[in-house]
Tab-separated table of C-alpha atoms (C1' of nucleotides) in Angstrom:
chain	number	residue	atom	x	y	z
F	1	MET	CA	-7.538	15.723	30.868
F	2	ASN	CA	-7.461	13.362	28.200
F	3	THR	CA	-6.056	9.659	28.705
F	4	GLN	CA	-2.794	10.144	27.002
F	5	SER	CA	-1.813	13.340	28.693
F	6	HIS	CA	1.430	11.898	29.644
F	7	THR	CA	2.124	10.386	26.003
F	8	LYS	CA	3.853	12.389	23.235
F	9	SER	CA	1.117	14.276	20.891
F	10	THR	CA	0.600	12.251	17.994
F	11	SER	CA	2.069	15.169	15.835
F	12	ARG	CA	5.157	14.514	17.786
F	13	SER	CA	4.938	10.503	17.241
F	14	LEU	CA	7.238	8.906	15.416
F	15	PRO	CA	5.367	6.444	13.553
F	16	ILE	CA	3.112	9.386	12.414
F	17	ALA	CA	5.807	11.409	11.253
F	18	LEU	CA	7.655	8.750	9.616
F	19	LEU	CA	3.923	8.226	7.421
F	20	ARG	CA	3.878	11.797	6.896
F	21	ALA	CA	6.911	12.286	5.835
F	22	ARG	CA	6.564	9.362	3.480
F	23	GLU	CA	3.332	10.853	1.845
F	24	THR	CA	5.128	13.826	0.948
F	25	VAL	CA	7.985	12.360	-0.861
F	26	MET	CA	5.866	9.922	-2.548
F	27	ALA	CA	3.101	11.997	-3.700
F	28	PRO	CA	4.839	13.360	-6.989
F	29	VAL	CA	6.398	9.725	-7.470
F	30	ARG	CA	2.862	8.389	-7.565
F	31	ASP	CA	1.638	10.883	-9.988
F	32	MET	CA	4.497	9.737	-11.964
F	33	LEU	CA	3.743	5.949	-11.726
F	34	GLN	CA	-0.083	6.447	-12.444
F	35	GLY	CA	0.597	7.755	-15.899
F	36	ILE	CA	2.489	4.554	-16.293
F	37	GLN	CA	-0.098	2.038	-14.987
F	38	LEU	CA	2.520	1.125	-12.092
F	39	THR	CA	2.299	0.779	-8.191
F	40	GLU	CA	4.566	2.107	-5.950
F	41	GLN	CA	5.378	-1.600	-4.979
F	42	LYS	CA	6.028	-2.352	-8.668
F	43	TRP	CA	8.429	0.478	-9.256
F	44	ARG	CA	10.307	-0.444	-5.951
F	45	ILE	CA	10.696	-3.969	-7.395
F	46	LEU	CA	11.981	-3.397	-10.680
F	47	ARG	CA	14.432	-1.103	-9.228
F	48	VAL	CA	15.381	-3.677	-6.882
F	49	LEU	CA	16.093	-6.329	-9.569
F	50	ASP	CA	17.900	-3.763	-12.114
F	51	GLU	CA	19.899	-3.287	-8.880
F	52	MET	CA	20.485	-6.541	-7.971
F	53	GLY	CA	20.188	-8.866	-11.042
F	54	GLU	CA	18.434	-12.177	-10.873
F	55	VAL	CA	17.616	-12.658	-7.244
F	56	GLU	CA	15.047	-15.105	-5.115
F	57	GLN	CA	11.742	-13.774	-4.038
F	58	SER	CA	12.738	-13.423	-0.396
F	59	ALA	CA	15.670	-11.056	-1.045
F	60	ILE	CA	13.404	-8.719	-3.095
F	61	ALA	CA	10.799	-8.835	-0.184
F	62	ASN	CA	13.568	-7.873	2.295
F	63	GLU	CA	14.712	-5.270	-0.306
F	64	ALA	CA	11.733	-3.742	-1.535
F	65	CYS	CA	10.069	-3.935	2.062
F	66	LEU	CA	7.532	-6.353	1.468
F	67	LEU	CA	5.672	-9.335	2.684
F	68	LEU	CA	6.237	-12.512	0.639
F	69	PRO	CA	2.273	-13.147	0.467
F	70	SER	CA	2.134	-9.768	-1.281
F	71	LEU	CA	5.221	-10.134	-3.443
F	72	THR	CA	3.411	-13.637	-4.736
F	73	ARG	CA	0.644	-11.783	-5.896
F	74	ILE	CA	2.288	-8.574	-7.230
F	75	LEU	CA	5.073	-10.974	-9.124
F	76	ARG	CA	1.975	-13.011	-10.796
F	77	THR	CA	0.898	-9.892	-12.539
F	78	MET	CA	4.286	-8.426	-13.404
F	79	GLU	CA	5.198	-11.926	-15.002
F	80	ALA	CA	1.969	-11.415	-16.808
F	81	ASP	CA	3.017	-8.057	-18.181
F	82	GLU	CA	6.334	-9.510	-18.918
F	83	GLN	CA	7.895	-7.211	-16.568
F	84	ILE	CA	9.886	-9.972	-15.121
F	85	THR	CA	10.704	-13.812	-15.514
F	86	ARG	CA	10.961	-16.503	-12.609
F	87	ARG	CA	12.022	-19.812	-12.652
F	88	GLN	CA	12.817	-22.581	-10.436
F	89	ASP	CA	16.340	-22.958	-8.772
F	90	ASN	CA	18.120	-26.017	-9.900
F	91	ARG	CA	20.305	-26.387	-6.635
F	92	ASP	CA	17.776	-25.587	-4.092
F	93	LYS	CA	14.134	-26.351	-5.708
F	94	ARG	CA	12.616	-24.325	-2.956
F	95	ARG	CA	13.544	-21.322	-4.513
F	96	THR	CA	12.581	-19.089	-7.376
F	97	MET	CA	14.718	-16.862	-9.224
F	98	VAL	CA	13.332	-13.713	-10.567
F	99	MET	CA	14.831	-11.450	-13.294
F	100	ILE	CA	13.808	-7.745	-14.614
F	101	THR	CA	13.109	-7.997	-18.374
F	102	ASP	CA	13.608	-5.744	-21.538
F	103	VAL	CA	10.061	-4.497	-20.814
F	104	GLY	CA	11.104	-3.922	-17.056
F	105	ARG	CA	14.285	-1.822	-17.666
F	106	GLN	CA	12.681	0.091	-20.599
F	107	ILE	CA	10.122	1.350	-18.269
F	108	LEU	CA	12.822	2.210	-15.444
F	109	LYS	CA	14.719	4.012	-18.487
F	110	GLU	CA	11.452	6.010	-19.447
F	111	ASN	CA	10.963	7.199	-15.658
F	112	LEU	CA	14.624	7.723	-14.656
F	113	ALA	CA	14.551	11.599	-15.690
F	114	THR	CA	11.275	12.032	-13.643
F	115	SER	CA	12.373	10.196	-10.880
F	116	LEU	CA	15.978	11.859	-10.579
F	117	SER	CA	14.137	15.500	-10.638
F	118	ILE	CA	11.969	14.669	-7.809
F	119	SER	CA	14.723	13.567	-5.763
F	120	ASN	CA	16.734	16.686	-6.834
F	121	SER	CA	13.795	18.878	-5.872
F	122	ILE	CA	13.630	17.491	-2.812
F	123	GLU	CA	17.399	17.912	-2.191
F	124	ALA	CA	17.238	21.375	-3.135
F	125	GLN	CA	14.804	22.271	-0.450
F	126	MET	CA	16.341	20.589	2.320
F	127	GLY	CA	20.023	20.813	1.537
F	128	ARG	CA	22.152	17.851	0.911
F	129	GLU	CA	23.736	18.156	4.281
F	130	LYS	CA	20.222	17.684	6.195
F	131	LEU	CA	19.108	14.929	3.826
F	132	ASP	CA	22.593	12.682	4.722
F	133	ASN	CA	21.715	13.458	8.213
F	134	LEU	CA	18.361	12.454	7.757
F	135	LEU	CA	19.225	9.445	6.056
F	136	ASP	CA	21.719	8.422	8.574
F	137	LEU	CA	19.418	8.992	11.662
F	138	LEU	CA	16.835	6.682	9.790
F	139	GLU	CA	19.400	4.105	9.156
F	140	GLU	CA	19.963	4.166	13.039
F	141	LEU	CA	16.630	4.034	14.047
F	142	GLN	CA	16.039	0.725	11.853
F	143	ALA	CA	19.194	-1.161	13.823
F	144	VAL	CA	17.564	-0.499	17.089
F	145	LYS	CA	16.321	-3.421	18.791
F	146	VAL	CA	13.296	-2.752	20.680
V	1	MET	CA	26.063	-1.499	-15.584
V	2	ASN	CA	22.209	-1.092	-14.427
V	3	THR	CA	19.672	1.344	-15.784
V	4	GLN	CA	19.627	3.379	-12.515
V	5	SER	CA	23.622	3.612	-12.072
V	6	HIS	CA	23.032	7.475	-11.943
V	7	THR	CA	20.116	7.315	-9.031
V	8	LYS	CA	20.524	6.377	-5.522
V	9	SER	CA	21.030	2.840	-4.603
V	10	THR	CA	17.550	1.842	-2.961
V	11	SER	CA	19.501	1.313	0.442
V	12	ARG	CA	20.003	5.050	0.320
V	13	SER	CA	16.817	5.624	-1.076
V	14	LEU	CA	14.198	8.003	0.996
V	15	PRO	CA	11.292	6.623	0.739
V	16	ILE	CA	12.686	2.732	1.324
V	17	ALA	CA	14.439	4.272	4.578
V	18	LEU	CA	11.339	5.713	5.871
V	19	LEU	CA	9.275	2.486	5.440
V	20	ARG	CA	12.339	0.362	7.193
V	21	ALA	CA	12.474	2.766	9.892
V	22	ARG	CA	9.039	2.695	10.309
V	23	GLU	CA	8.673	-1.223	10.557
V	24	THR	CA	11.065	-1.152	13.203
V	25	VAL	CA	9.316	1.473	15.479
V	26	MET	CA	6.122	-0.705	14.693
V	27	ALA	CA	6.954	-3.937	14.840
V	28	PRO	CA	6.478	-3.924	18.755
V	29	VAL	CA	3.308	-1.761	18.559
V	30	ARG	CA	2.026	-4.337	16.542
V	31	ASP	CA	2.871	-6.870	18.640
V	32	MET	CA	0.940	-5.182	21.522
V	33	LEU	CA	-2.265	-4.294	19.275
V	34	GLN	CA	-2.226	-8.156	18.262
V	35	GLY	CA	-3.007	-9.363	21.728
V	36	ILE	CA	-6.231	-6.804	21.851
V	37	GLN	CA	-7.306	-7.144	18.339
V	38	LEU	CA	-6.673	-3.899	17.407
V	39	THR	CA	-4.978	-2.779	14.123
V	40	GLU	CA	-2.219	0.075	14.091
V	41	GLN	CA	-5.048	2.418	12.311
V	42	LYS	CA	-7.624	1.979	14.936
V	43	TRP	CA	-5.083	2.468	17.623
V	44	ARG	CA	-4.012	6.013	15.781
V	45	ILE	CA	-7.853	6.654	15.703
V	46	LEU	CA	-8.380	6.377	19.115
V	47	ARG	CA	-5.578	8.132	20.201
V	48	VAL	CA	-6.339	11.149	17.909
V	49	LEU	CA	-10.100	11.420	19.057
V	50	ASP	CA	-8.716	10.675	23.024
V	51	GLU	CA	-6.534	14.291	22.073
V	52	MET	CA	-8.760	16.086	19.949
V	53	GLY	CA	-12.452	15.245	21.528
V	54	GLU	CA	-15.452	15.280	19.206
V	55	VAL	CA	-14.434	16.093	15.662
V	56	GLU	CA	-15.567	15.700	11.820
V	57	GLN	CA	-14.223	12.508	9.789
V	58	SER	CA	-11.733	14.772	7.726
V	59	ALA	CA	-10.059	16.006	10.764
V	60	ILE	CA	-9.514	12.260	11.763
V	61	ALA	CA	-8.110	11.396	8.506
V	62	ASN	CA	-5.787	14.442	8.384
V	63	GLU	CA	-4.316	13.545	11.889
V	64	ALA	CA	-4.158	9.709	11.512
V	65	CYS	CA	-2.889	10.057	8.135
V	66	LEU	CA	-5.959	7.896	6.324
V	67	LEU	CA	-7.772	8.338	3.410
V	68	LEU	CA	-11.581	8.927	4.002
V	69	PRO	CA	-12.734	6.028	2.038
V	70	SER	CA	-10.549	3.826	4.464
V	71	LEU	CA	-11.861	5.741	7.386
V	72	THR	CA	-15.261	5.367	6.249
V	73	ARG	CA	-14.775	1.452	6.485
V	74	ILE	CA	-12.904	1.330	9.964
V	75	LEU	CA	-15.121	3.463	11.487
V	76	ARG	CA	-18.070	1.535	11.072
V	77	THR	CA	-16.462	-1.456	12.721
V	78	MET	CA	-15.358	0.826	15.483
V	79	GLU	CA	-18.632	1.832	15.986
V	80	ALA	CA	-20.276	-1.406	15.939
V	81	ASP	CA	-17.644	-2.455	18.815
V	82	GLU	CA	-18.896	0.503	20.468
V	83	GLN	CA	-15.230	2.207	20.582
V	84	ILE	CA	-16.662	5.389	18.817
V	85	THR	CA	-20.176	6.971	18.657
V	86	ARG	CA	-20.797	9.202	15.250
V	87	ARG	CA	-23.496	11.550	14.667
V	88	GLN	CA	-24.535	14.053	12.181
V	89	ASP	CA	-23.710	17.654	12.794
V	90	ASN	CA	-26.550	20.049	12.980
V	91	ARG	CA	-24.893	23.356	11.535
V	92	ASP	CA	-23.926	21.646	8.511
V	93	LYS	CA	-25.398	18.204	7.512
V	94	ARG	CA	-22.604	16.981	5.441
V	95	ARG	CA	-20.718	16.396	8.305
V	96	THR	CA	-20.064	13.818	10.602
V	97	MET	CA	-18.909	13.884	14.421
V	98	VAL	CA	-17.058	11.519	16.017
V	99	MET	CA	-16.305	10.943	19.702
V	100	ILE	CA	-14.339	8.123	21.538
V	101	THR	CA	-16.327	6.079	23.867
V	102	ASP	CA	-15.500	4.881	27.595
V	103	VAL	CA	-14.921	1.339	25.948
V	104	GLY	CA	-12.111	3.133	23.379
V	105	ARG	CA	-10.768	5.002	26.352
V	106	GLN	CA	-10.666	1.917	28.562
V	107	ILE	CA	-8.375	0.263	25.908
V	108	LEU	CA	-6.071	3.373	25.757
V	109	LYS	CA	-5.708	3.599	29.463
V	110	GLU	CA	-4.985	-0.543	29.529
V	111	ASN	CA	-2.202	-0.025	26.700
V	112	LEU	CA	-0.706	3.080	27.996
V	113	ALA	CA	2.191	1.756	30.086
V	114	THR	CA	3.130	-0.807	27.108
V	115	SER	CA	3.157	1.913	24.464
V	116	LEU	CA	5.273	4.149	26.724
V	117	SER	CA	7.627	1.543	27.532
V	118	ILE	CA	8.339	1.189	23.458
V	119	SER	CA	8.585	4.907	23.045
V	120	ASN	CA	11.094	4.779	26.122
V	121	SER	CA	13.001	1.661	24.775
V	122	ILE	CA	13.661	3.764	21.533
V	123	GLU	CA	14.703	6.787	23.296
V	124	ALA	CA	17.040	5.059	25.604
V	125	GLN	CA	18.599	3.461	22.397
V	126	MET	CA	18.965	6.476	20.333
V	127	GLY	CA	19.203	9.042	22.792
V	128	ARG	CA	16.649	11.735	23.243
V	129	GLU	CA	19.095	14.510	21.372
V	130	LYS	CA	18.901	12.317	18.270
V	131	LEU	CA	15.266	11.258	18.341
V	132	ASP	CA	14.485	15.143	18.556
V	133	ASN	CA	16.958	15.867	15.569
V	134	LEU	CA	15.169	13.175	13.724
V	135	LEU	CA	11.667	14.572	14.454
V	136	ASP	CA	12.818	18.023	13.365
V	137	LEU	CA	14.158	16.479	9.898
V	138	LEU	CA	10.861	14.692	9.362
V	139	GLU	CA	8.917	17.912	10.038
V	140	GLU	CA	10.713	19.988	7.841
V	141	LEU	CA	10.439	17.289	4.964
V	142	GLN	CA	6.656	17.008	5.422
V	143	ALA	CA	6.602	20.954	4.989
V	144	VAL	CA	8.497	20.505	1.298
V	145	LYS	CA	6.664	21.236	-1.676
V	146	VAL	CA	7.856	18.952	-4.572
G	1	DT	C1'	19.261	-43.433	8.000
G	2	DT	C1'	14.713	-41.719	9.883
G	3	DT	C1'	12.907	-38.523	12.412
G	4	DT	C1'	12.551	-33.352	12.970
G	5	DA	C1'	13.143	-28.936	12.417
G	6	DA	C1'	14.139	-24.741	9.281
G	7	DT	C1'	13.127	-22.439	5.066
G	8	DA	C1'	10.797	-20.717	0.544
G	9	DG	C1'	7.032	-19.743	-1.270
G	10	DT	C1'	1.762	-19.968	-1.968
G	11	DA	C1'	-3.208	-20.008	-0.677
G	12	DA	C1'	-6.871	-17.999	1.816
G	13	DA	C1'	-9.243	-14.630	4.791
G	14	DC	C1'	-9.905	-10.270	6.094
G	15	DA	C1'	-8.389	-5.106	6.849
G	16	DT	C1'	-6.631	-1.225	4.912
G	17	DG	C1'	-4.763	1.858	0.514
G	18	DT	C1'	-6.353	4.032	-3.564
G	19	DT	C1'	-8.838	6.007	-7.411
G	20	DA	C1'	-13.093	6.958	-9.487
G	21	DA	C1'	-17.882	7.786	-9.176
G	22	DC	C1'	-21.664	9.034	-6.845
G	23	DT	C1'	-24.894	11.431	-3.353
G	24	DA	C1'	-26.214	15.192	-0.457
G	25	DT	C1'	-25.485	19.356	1.670
G	26	DA	C1'	-23.557	24.118	1.394
G	27	DA	C1'	-21.438	28.345	-0.354
G	28	DG	C1'	-20.984	32.036	-4.064
G	29	DG	C1'	-21.810	34.214	-8.112
G	30	DA	C1'	-24.867	35.938	-12.061
Z	1	DT	C1'	-33.445	33.368	-6.563
Z	2	DC	C1'	-30.982	30.023	-9.712
Z	3	DC	C1'	-27.201	27.989	-11.565
Z	4	DT	C1'	-22.554	26.708	-10.528
Z	5	DT	C1'	-18.840	24.945	-7.645
Z	6	DA	C1'	-16.709	23.524	-3.905
Z	7	DT	C1'	-16.945	20.293	0.316
Z	8	DA	C1'	-18.009	16.106	3.235
Z	9	DG	C1'	-18.916	11.571	3.057
Z	10	DT	C1'	-20.124	7.203	0.835
Z	11	DT	C1'	-19.610	3.410	-2.406
Z	12	DA	C1'	-17.499	0.178	-5.413
Z	13	DA	C1'	-13.677	-2.100	-7.495
Z	14	DC	C1'	-9.068	-3.533	-7.626
Z	15	DA	C1'	-4.219	-3.656	-5.252
Z	16	DT	C1'	-1.481	-4.391	-1.248
Z	17	DG	C1'	-0.773	-5.747	3.994
Z	18	DT	C1'	-1.158	-8.970	7.366
Z	19	DT	C1'	-1.809	-13.056	9.525
Z	20	DT	C1'	-2.586	-18.330	9.652
Z	21	DA	C1'	-1.985	-22.421	7.492
Z	22	DC	C1'	-0.537	-25.190	4.125
Z	23	DT	C1'	3.176	-27.448	0.719
Z	24	DA	C1'	7.442	-28.784	-0.889
Z	25	DT	C1'	12.152	-29.263	-0.153
Z	26	DT	C1'	16.518	-28.802	2.561
Z	27	DA	C1'	19.381	-29.243	6.571
Z	28	DA	C1'	20.195	-30.992	11.083
Z	29	DA	C1'	19.859	-34.103	14.879
Z	30	DA	C1'	19.240	-38.522	16.820
DNA sequence: TTTTAATAGTAAACATGTTAACTATAAGGA
DNA sequence: TCCTTATAGTTAACATGTTTACTATTAAAA
C-alpha cells in the first residue's frame, strides 16, 4: 500500500490533468511557432498587445500569464527584434508603456490562418458545446479562493 | 480593428484559460512546497514513484509530464538528497530504474494532510459534480489529435 | 511637509522547459 | 552475422519560471 492511497491518483489529479491538456493543445501551436523563431510566450505577448493597444508591462504580465521578471527579459529581445516598442509613461514615471510594431503585427497576420485552423480542429473534434462548457468550468476554477 | 478580430480573445483562449486555472490550483501547493524546499516537479515525481513503484525514467517523464532532459537534471539532485535511488536495469542496459526512498516517502507522508485539504477546499467550492465534469472534459481534450 | 508604505520594474541566482546533438544499447532486416 | 534503425538517456545551449533583493517613483499617513 502506498503513502497516498487516500489521495487521488495522479491520473485524476487536477494539476496534472491541466498540464496534459495544455500539452495537447500547445503541441501544434509550438510546431507553427518553431517555424518562425517565436516562443509560445512571445506569441501570447503579441496577441495581448494587438488586442489591448499600448499598455504597461504589469498588464501584459497579467493577461499573458507571465511573471514580471520573465517579461522583462522577453521584452528586451522583442524590442531588439523590433516586434514591440517601449517608452516611459509621462504621468507615472515608474511605468513603461509597451506597443506592438508593424513587424509584430505582420507576424500575427502571417500566422493567423494556421492558428485558426488549429482552434477549428479542436472544436471540430470536441464540439462547440463541450468546449464552451470546458471554458466556463476553467473560468470558474480560476475564481476559486483556496 | 486589430489583427485578430476574427480570433478568440485571449480571455476565451483555451491555452491561456488552462494556464490560469493551473495557476489558481498550484498557488497553495507551491506555498506548501516552499516550506519544505521542494519544487512542484519534484513533488510530482515523488507522487508518481510512490504510486508506481520502481520504474524507468521514461515512464516517470510520461506520468509527471516532464521532458527527459529536465528529468535527468532533477533526478540528479533528488538522488543526492537521497529522496530516490537509481540503478541500471540488467535486462536492458539502456534503462535506468528509479525508486522512491524512505526519505522520499516521509516527505509525502508529512505533507499529505495539507495536500488533501487543498483538494478538499477546491472541491468544496466547485462541487464534486462540476469537478468530475471538468476532469472528464480535460481527459477528452487530451485525447484529441490535432 | 516629512516619513512611511505601496507600486512598477529590474537584476541576480538557481531550477526547469525546450531543442538538437550525441552515446550506448537493443532490435530487426538483408 | 552485419548493417541499419530504433530506443533510453545524457549533455549542452539557450529561453523561461520563480524567488529574493533592489531601485525609482508615487501615494498615503503622521
